[in-house]
Tab-separated table of C-alpha atoms and ligand atoms in Angstrom:
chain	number	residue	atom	x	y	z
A	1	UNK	CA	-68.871	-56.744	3.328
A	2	UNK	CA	-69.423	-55.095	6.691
A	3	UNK	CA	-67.829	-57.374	8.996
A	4	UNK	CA	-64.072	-57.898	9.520
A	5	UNK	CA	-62.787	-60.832	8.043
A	6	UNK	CA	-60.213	-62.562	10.731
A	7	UNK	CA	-56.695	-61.779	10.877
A	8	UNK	CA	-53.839	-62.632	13.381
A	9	UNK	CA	-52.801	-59.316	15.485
A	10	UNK	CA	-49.428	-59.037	15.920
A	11	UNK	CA	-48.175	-57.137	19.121
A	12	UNK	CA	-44.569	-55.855	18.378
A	13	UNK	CA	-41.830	-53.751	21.233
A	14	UNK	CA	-39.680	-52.383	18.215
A	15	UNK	CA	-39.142	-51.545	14.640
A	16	UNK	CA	-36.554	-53.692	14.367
A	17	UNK	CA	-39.219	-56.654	15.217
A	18	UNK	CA	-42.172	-55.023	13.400
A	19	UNK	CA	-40.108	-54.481	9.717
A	20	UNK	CA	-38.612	-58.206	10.048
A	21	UNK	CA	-42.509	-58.836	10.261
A	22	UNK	CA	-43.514	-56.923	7.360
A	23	UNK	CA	-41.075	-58.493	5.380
A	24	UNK	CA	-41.470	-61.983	6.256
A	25	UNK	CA	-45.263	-61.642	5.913
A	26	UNK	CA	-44.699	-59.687	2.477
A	27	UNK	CA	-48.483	-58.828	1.159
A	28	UNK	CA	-50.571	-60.925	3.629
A	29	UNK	CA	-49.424	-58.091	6.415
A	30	UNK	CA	-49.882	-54.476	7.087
A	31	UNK	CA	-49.039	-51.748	9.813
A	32	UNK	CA	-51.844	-51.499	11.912
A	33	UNK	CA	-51.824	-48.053	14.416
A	34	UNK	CA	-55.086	-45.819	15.355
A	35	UNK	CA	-56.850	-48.376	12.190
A	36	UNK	CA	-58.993	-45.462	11.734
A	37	UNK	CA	-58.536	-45.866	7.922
A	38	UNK	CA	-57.059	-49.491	7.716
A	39	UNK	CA	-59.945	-51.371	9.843
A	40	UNK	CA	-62.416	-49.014	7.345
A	41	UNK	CA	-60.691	-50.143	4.404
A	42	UNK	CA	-60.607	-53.923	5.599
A	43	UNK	CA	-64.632	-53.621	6.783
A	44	UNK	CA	-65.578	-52.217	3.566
A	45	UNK	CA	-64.010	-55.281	1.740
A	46	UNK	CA	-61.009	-52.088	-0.215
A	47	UNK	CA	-58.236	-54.523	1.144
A	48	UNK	CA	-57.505	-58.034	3.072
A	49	UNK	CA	-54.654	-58.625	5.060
A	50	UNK	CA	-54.271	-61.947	7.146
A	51	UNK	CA	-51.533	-59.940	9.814
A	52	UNK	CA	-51.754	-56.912	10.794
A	53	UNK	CA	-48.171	-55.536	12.873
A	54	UNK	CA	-49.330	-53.762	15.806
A	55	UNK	CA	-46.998	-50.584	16.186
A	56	UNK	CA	-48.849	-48.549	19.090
A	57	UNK	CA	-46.460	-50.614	21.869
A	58	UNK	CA	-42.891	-49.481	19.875
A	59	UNK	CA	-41.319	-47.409	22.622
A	60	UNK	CA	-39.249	-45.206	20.073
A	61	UNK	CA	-42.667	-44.663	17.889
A	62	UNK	CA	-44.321	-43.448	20.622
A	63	UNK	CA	-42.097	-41.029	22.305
A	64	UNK	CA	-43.112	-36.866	22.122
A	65	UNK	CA	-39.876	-34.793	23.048
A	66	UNK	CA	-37.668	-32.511	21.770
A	67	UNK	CA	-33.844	-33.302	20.564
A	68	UNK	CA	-30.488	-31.738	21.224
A	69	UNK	CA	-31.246	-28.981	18.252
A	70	UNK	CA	-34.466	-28.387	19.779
A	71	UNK	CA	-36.723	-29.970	17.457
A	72	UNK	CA	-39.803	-31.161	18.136
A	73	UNK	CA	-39.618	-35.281	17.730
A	74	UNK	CA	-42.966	-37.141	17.718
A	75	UNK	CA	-43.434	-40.655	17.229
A	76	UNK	CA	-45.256	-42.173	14.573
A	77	UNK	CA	-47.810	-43.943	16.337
A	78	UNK	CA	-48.633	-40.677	18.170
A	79	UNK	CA	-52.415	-39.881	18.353
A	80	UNK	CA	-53.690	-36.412	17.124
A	81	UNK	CA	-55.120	-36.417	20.208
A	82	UNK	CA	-51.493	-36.796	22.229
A	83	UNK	CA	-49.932	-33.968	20.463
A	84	UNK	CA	-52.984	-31.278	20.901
A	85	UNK	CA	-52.813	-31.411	24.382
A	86	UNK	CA	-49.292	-31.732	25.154
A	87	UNK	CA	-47.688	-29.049	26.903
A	88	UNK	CA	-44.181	-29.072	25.461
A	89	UNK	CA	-46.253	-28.515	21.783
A	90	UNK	CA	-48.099	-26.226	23.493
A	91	UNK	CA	-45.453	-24.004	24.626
A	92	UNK	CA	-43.176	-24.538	21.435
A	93	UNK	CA	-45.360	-24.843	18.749
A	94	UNK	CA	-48.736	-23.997	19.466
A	95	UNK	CA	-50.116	-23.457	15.829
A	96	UNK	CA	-49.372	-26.899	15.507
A	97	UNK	CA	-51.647	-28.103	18.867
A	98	UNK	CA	-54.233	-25.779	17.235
A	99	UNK	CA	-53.771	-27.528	14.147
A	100	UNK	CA	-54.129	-30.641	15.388
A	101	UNK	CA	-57.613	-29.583	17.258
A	102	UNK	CA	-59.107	-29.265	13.786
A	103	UNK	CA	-58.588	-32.688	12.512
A	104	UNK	CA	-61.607	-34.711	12.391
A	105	UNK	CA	-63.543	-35.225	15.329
A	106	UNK	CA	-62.646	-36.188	19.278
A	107	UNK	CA	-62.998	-40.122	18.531
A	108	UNK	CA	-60.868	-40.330	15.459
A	109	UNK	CA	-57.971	-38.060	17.389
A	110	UNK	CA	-58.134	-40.086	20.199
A	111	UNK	CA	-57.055	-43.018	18.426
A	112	UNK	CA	-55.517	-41.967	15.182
A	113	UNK	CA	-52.082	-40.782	14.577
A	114	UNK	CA	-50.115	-38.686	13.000
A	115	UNK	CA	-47.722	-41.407	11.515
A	116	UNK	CA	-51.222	-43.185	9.957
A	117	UNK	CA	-52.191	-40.047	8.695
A	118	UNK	CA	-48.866	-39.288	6.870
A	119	UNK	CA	-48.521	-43.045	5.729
A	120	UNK	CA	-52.443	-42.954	4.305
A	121	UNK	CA	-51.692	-39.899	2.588
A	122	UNK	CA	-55.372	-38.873	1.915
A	123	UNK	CA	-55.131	-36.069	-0.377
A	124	UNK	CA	-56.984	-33.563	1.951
A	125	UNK	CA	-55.053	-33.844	4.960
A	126	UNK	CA	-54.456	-31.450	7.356
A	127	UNK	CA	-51.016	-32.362	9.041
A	128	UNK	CA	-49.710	-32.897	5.663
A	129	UNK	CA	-49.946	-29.480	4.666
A	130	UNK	CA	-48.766	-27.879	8.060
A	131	UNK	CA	-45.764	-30.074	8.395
A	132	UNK	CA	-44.997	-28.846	4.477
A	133	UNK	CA	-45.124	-25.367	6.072
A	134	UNK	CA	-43.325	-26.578	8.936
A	135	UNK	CA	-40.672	-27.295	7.417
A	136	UNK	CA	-40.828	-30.902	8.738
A	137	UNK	CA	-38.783	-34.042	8.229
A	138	UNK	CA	-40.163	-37.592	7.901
A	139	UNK	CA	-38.036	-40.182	9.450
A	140	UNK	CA	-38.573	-43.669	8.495
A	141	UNK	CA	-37.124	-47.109	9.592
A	142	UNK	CA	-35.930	-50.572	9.164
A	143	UNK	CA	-34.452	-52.634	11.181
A	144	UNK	CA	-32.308	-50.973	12.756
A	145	UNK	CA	-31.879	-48.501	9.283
A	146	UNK	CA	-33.095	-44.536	9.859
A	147	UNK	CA	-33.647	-42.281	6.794
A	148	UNK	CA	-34.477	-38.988	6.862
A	149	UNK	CA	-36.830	-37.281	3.819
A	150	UNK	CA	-38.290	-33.845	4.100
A	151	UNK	CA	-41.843	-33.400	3.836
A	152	UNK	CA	-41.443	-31.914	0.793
A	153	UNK	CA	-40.652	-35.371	-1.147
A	154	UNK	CA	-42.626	-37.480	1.416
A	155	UNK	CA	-46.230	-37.551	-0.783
A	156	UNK	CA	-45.897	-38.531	-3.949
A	157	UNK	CA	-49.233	-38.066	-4.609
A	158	UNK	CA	-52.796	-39.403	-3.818
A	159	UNK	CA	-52.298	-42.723	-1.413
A	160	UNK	CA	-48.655	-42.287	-2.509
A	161	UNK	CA	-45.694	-41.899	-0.220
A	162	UNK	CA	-42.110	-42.079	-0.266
A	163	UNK	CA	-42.526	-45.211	2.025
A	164	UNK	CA	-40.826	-48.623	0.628
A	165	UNK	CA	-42.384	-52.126	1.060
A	166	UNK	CA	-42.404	-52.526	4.958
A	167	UNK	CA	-40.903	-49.387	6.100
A	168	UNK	CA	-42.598	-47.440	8.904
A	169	UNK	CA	-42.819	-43.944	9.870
A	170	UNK	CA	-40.787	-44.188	13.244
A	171	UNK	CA	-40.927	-40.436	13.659
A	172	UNK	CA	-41.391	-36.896	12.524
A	173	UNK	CA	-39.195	-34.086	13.634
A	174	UNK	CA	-40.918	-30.550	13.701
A	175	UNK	CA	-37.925	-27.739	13.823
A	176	UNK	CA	-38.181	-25.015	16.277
A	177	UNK	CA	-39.882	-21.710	14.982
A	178	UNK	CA	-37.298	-19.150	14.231
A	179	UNK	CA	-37.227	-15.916	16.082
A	180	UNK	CA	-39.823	-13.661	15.512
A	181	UNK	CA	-41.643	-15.990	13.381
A	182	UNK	CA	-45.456	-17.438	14.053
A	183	UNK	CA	-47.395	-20.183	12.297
A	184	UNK	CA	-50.937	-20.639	11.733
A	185	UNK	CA	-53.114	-23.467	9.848
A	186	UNK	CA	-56.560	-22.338	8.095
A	187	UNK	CA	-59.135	-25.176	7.147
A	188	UNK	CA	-62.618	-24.999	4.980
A	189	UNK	CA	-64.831	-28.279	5.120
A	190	UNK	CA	-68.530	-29.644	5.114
A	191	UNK	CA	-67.185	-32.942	4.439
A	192	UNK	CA	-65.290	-35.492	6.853
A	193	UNK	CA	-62.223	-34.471	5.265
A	194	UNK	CA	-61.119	-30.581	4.702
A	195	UNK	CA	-61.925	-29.738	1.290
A	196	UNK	CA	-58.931	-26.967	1.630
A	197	UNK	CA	-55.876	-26.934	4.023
A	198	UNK	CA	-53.554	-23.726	3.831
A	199	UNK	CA	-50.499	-23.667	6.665
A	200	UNK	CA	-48.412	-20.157	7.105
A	201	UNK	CA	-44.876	-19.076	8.627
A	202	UNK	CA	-44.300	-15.735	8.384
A	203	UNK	CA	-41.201	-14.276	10.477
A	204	UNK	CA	-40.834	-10.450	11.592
A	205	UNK	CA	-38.063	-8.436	11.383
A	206	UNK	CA	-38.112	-4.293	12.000
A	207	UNK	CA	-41.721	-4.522	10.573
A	208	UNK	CA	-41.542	-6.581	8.047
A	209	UNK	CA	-41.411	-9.424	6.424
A	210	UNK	CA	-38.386	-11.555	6.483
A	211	UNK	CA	-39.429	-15.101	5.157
A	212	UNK	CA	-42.550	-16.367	4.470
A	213	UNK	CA	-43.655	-20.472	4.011
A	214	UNK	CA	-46.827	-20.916	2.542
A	215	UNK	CA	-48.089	-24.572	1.939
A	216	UNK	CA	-51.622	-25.267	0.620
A	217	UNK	CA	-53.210	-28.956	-0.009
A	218	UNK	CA	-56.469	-30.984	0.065
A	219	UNK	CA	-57.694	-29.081	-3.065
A	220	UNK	CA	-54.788	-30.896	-5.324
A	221	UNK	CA	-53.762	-34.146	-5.459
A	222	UNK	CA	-50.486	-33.554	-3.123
A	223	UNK	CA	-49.538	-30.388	-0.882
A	224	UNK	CA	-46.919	-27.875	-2.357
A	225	UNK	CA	-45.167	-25.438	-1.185
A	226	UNK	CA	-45.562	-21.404	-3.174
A	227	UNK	CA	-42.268	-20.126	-3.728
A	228	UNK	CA	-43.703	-17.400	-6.008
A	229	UNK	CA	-46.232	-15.822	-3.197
A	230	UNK	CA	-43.097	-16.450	-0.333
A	231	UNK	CA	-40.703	-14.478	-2.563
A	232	UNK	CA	-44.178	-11.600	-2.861
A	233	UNK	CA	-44.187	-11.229	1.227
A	234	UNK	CA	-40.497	-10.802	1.553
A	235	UNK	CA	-39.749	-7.411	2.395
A	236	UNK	CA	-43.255	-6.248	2.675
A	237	UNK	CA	-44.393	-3.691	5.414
A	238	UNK	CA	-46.812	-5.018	8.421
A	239	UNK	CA	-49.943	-4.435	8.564
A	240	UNK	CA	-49.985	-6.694	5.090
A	241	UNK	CA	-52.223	-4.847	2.526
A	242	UNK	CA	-55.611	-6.465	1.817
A	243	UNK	CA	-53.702	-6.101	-1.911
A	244	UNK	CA	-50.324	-8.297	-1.095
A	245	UNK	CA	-52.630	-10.613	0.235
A	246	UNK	CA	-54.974	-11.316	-2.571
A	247	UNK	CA	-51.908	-10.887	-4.872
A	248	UNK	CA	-50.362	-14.172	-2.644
A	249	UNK	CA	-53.513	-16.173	-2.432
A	250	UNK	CA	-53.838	-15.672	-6.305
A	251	UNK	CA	-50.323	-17.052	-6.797
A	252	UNK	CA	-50.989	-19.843	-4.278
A	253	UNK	CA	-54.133	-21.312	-5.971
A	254	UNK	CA	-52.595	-21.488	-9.478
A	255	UNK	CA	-49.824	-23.409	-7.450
A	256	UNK	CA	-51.798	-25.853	-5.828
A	257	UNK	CA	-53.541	-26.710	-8.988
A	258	UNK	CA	-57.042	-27.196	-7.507
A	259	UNK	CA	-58.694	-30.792	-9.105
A	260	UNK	CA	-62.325	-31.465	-9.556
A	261	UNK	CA	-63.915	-33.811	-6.547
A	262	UNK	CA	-66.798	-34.816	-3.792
A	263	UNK	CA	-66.094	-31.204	-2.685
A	264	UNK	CA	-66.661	-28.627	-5.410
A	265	UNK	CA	-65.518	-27.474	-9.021
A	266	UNK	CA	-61.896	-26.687	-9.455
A	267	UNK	CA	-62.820	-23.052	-9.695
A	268	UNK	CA	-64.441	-23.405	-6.432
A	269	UNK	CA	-61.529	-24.463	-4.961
A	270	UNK	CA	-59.104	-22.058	-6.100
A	271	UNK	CA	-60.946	-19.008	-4.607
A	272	UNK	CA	-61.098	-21.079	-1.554
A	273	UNK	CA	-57.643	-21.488	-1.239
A	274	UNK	CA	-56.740	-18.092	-2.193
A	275	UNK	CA	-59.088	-16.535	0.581
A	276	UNK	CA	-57.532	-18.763	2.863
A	277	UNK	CA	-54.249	-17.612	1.978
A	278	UNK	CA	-54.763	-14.273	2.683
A	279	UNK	CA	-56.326	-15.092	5.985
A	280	UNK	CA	-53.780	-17.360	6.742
A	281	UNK	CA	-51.068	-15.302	6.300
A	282	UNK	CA	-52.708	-12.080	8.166
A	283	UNK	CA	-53.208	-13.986	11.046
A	284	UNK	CA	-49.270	-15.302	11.040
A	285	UNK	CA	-48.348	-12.021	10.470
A	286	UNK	CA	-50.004	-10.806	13.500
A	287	UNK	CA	-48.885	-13.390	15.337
A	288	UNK	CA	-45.540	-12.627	14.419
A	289	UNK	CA	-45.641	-9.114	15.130
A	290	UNK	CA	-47.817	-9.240	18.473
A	291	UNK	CA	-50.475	-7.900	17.464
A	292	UNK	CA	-52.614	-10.585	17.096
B	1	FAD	C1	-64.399	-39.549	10.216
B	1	FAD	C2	-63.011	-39.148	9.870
B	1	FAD	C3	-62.714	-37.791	9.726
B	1	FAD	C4	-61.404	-37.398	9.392
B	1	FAD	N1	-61.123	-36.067	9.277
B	1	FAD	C5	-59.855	-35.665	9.020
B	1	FAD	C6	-59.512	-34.290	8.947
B	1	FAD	O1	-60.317	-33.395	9.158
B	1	FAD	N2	-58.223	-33.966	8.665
B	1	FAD	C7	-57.260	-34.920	8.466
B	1	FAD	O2	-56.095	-34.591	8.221
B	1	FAD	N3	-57.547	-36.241	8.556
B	1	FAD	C8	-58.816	-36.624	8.830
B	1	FAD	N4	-59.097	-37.955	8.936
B	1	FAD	C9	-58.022	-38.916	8.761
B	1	FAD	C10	-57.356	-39.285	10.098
B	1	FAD	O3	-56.480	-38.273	10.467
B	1	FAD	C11	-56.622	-40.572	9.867
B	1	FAD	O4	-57.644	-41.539	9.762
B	1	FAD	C12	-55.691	-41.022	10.975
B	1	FAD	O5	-54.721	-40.085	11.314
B	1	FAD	C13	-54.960	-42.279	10.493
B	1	FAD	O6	-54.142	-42.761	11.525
B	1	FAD	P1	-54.304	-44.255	12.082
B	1	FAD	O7	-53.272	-44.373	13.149
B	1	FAD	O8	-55.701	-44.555	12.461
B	1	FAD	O9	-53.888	-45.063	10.772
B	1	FAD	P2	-54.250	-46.577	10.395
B	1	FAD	O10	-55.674	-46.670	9.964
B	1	FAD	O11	-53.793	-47.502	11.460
B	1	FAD	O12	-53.296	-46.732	9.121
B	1	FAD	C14	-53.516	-45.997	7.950
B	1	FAD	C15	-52.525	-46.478	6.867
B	1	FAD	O13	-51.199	-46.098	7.196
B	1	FAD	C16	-50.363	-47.242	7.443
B	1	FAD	N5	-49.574	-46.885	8.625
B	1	FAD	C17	-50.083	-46.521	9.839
B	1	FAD	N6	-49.095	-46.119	10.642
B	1	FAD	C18	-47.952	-46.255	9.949
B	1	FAD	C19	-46.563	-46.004	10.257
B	1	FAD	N7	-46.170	-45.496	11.438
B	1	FAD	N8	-45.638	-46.260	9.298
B	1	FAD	C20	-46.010	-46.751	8.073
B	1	FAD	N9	-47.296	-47.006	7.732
B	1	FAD	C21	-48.246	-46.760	8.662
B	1	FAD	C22	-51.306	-48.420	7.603
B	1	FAD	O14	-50.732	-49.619	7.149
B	1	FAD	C23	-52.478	-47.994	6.725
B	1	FAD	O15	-52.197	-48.271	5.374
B	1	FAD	C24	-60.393	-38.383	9.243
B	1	FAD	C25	-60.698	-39.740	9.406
B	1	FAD	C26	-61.980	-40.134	9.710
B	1	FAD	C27	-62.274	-41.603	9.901
């Protein structure tokens, strides 16, 4: 099927109004936001849903600000597009704007969001892995219910979240970079979707380094974080050795535990991610230090 079948469009002002939905409606409804993936799914004949819950008009869901600890707070139905060029990201936590310039193409940002992206939980996604990095927290709603869970327990695993039956992503809180720390996000792909994601923060103290978060994804089925190549950085000298590095990408592609797909041998994958790595991290490091 190329053609959408019909379905009643549901224009909702708040989560309270859009869960109550979801749960009335049980399986003949679904969130609806940028539809980038959903209206795809439902065109290609992968799914059928008589309702879709519109969540783009949800004040709370589409708010970009930060919060009394000075964390960065953006709305689930947020386009890519919205956070790349805002200033307050910009000036706060501009490896994630630059992130955000690498995913997909102008179109999709424009109308996709960050929340849909999350919720979809393609396996090579490129917020996913940053926000791992980032130390992020996924808040999700019902009624008038909030729950926080960090990104670290949000994917489950390939199309699998964390998400119950007609929850929503209201929001996801970014925190502020410590001091002397930088980020950066490093991406490989010749498909639509990155075949490798790796997301650095490495922070600077006297010259070296005093915490590292590595997070690599798309080449596995979920995201992880390397504890073993974070624990390698700490307390090593700036400029990083060409050695340290390869000795943290190595660690970082047994972790991600590269799989075999549309996008090259599992082999291929690991010495993509551990280049990455290595890149990555040099160019946080530099960041970090000034010297970039
Ligand atoms: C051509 C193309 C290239 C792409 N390239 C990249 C890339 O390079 N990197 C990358 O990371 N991604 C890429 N993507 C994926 C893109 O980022 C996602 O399609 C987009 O972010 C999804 O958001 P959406 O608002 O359109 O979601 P929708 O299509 O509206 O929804 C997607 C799914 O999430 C659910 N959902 C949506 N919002 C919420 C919410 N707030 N709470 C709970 N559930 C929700 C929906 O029910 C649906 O199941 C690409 C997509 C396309 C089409």
């Amino acid at each position: 099927m190329t053609t959408l079948a019909p379905f009643e469009l549901h224009r909702v002002a708040t989560v309270a109004e859009a869960t109550g939905l979801l749960d009335d409606l049980g399986d003949e409804a679904v969130v609806y936001s940028g539809g980038t993936e959903l209206l795809l799914l439902m065109k290609l004949g992968f799914a059928a849903y008589g309702h879709l819950v519109d969540v783009k008009h949800i004040e709370e869901m589409a708010r970009l600000e930060t919060d009394d600890e000075g964390a960065l707070l953006i709305g689930g139905a947020v386009s890519h597009r919205a956070v790349e060029r805002s200033p307050l990201v910009e000036a706060g936590w501009p490896a994630l704007a630059e992130m955000e310039r690498m995913v997909a193409n102008i179109r999709v940002r424009n109308v996709g969001t960050l929340g849909g992206n999350l919720a979809f939980a393609d396996p090579h996604s490129d917020p996913a892995t940053f926000l791992l990095a980032a130390d992020a927290t996924v808040i999700l709603g019902r009624g008038d219910a909030r729950r926080a869970v960090a990104m670290a327990d949000f994917v489950l695993g390939p199309y699998t979240t964390a998400l119950e039956p007609g929850e929503l992503i209201v929001a996801i809180s970014v925190p502020a970079t410590p001091a002397g720390a930088a980020m950066a996000h490093h991406k490989f792909s010749f498909n639509e979707r990155p075949a490798a994601t790796v997301a650095c923060l490495v922070q600077v103290v006297d010259g070296a380094v005093a915490a590292a978060r590595i997070a690599v994804g798309s080449v596995g089925v979920a995201p992880v974080r390397v504890p073993a190549a974070e624990a390698l950085l700490t307390g090593a000298r700036l400029p990083l050795t060409q050695e340290v590095l390869d000795a943290a990408g190595r660690l970082a592609a047994d972790a991600a535990d590269p799989v075999t797909d549309g996008n090259g041998s599992a082999d291929y994958k690991r010495a993509l991610a551990g280049t990455l790595v290595g890149r990555c991290l040099a160019d946080a490091a530099a960041r970090a230090s000034g010297t970039a």
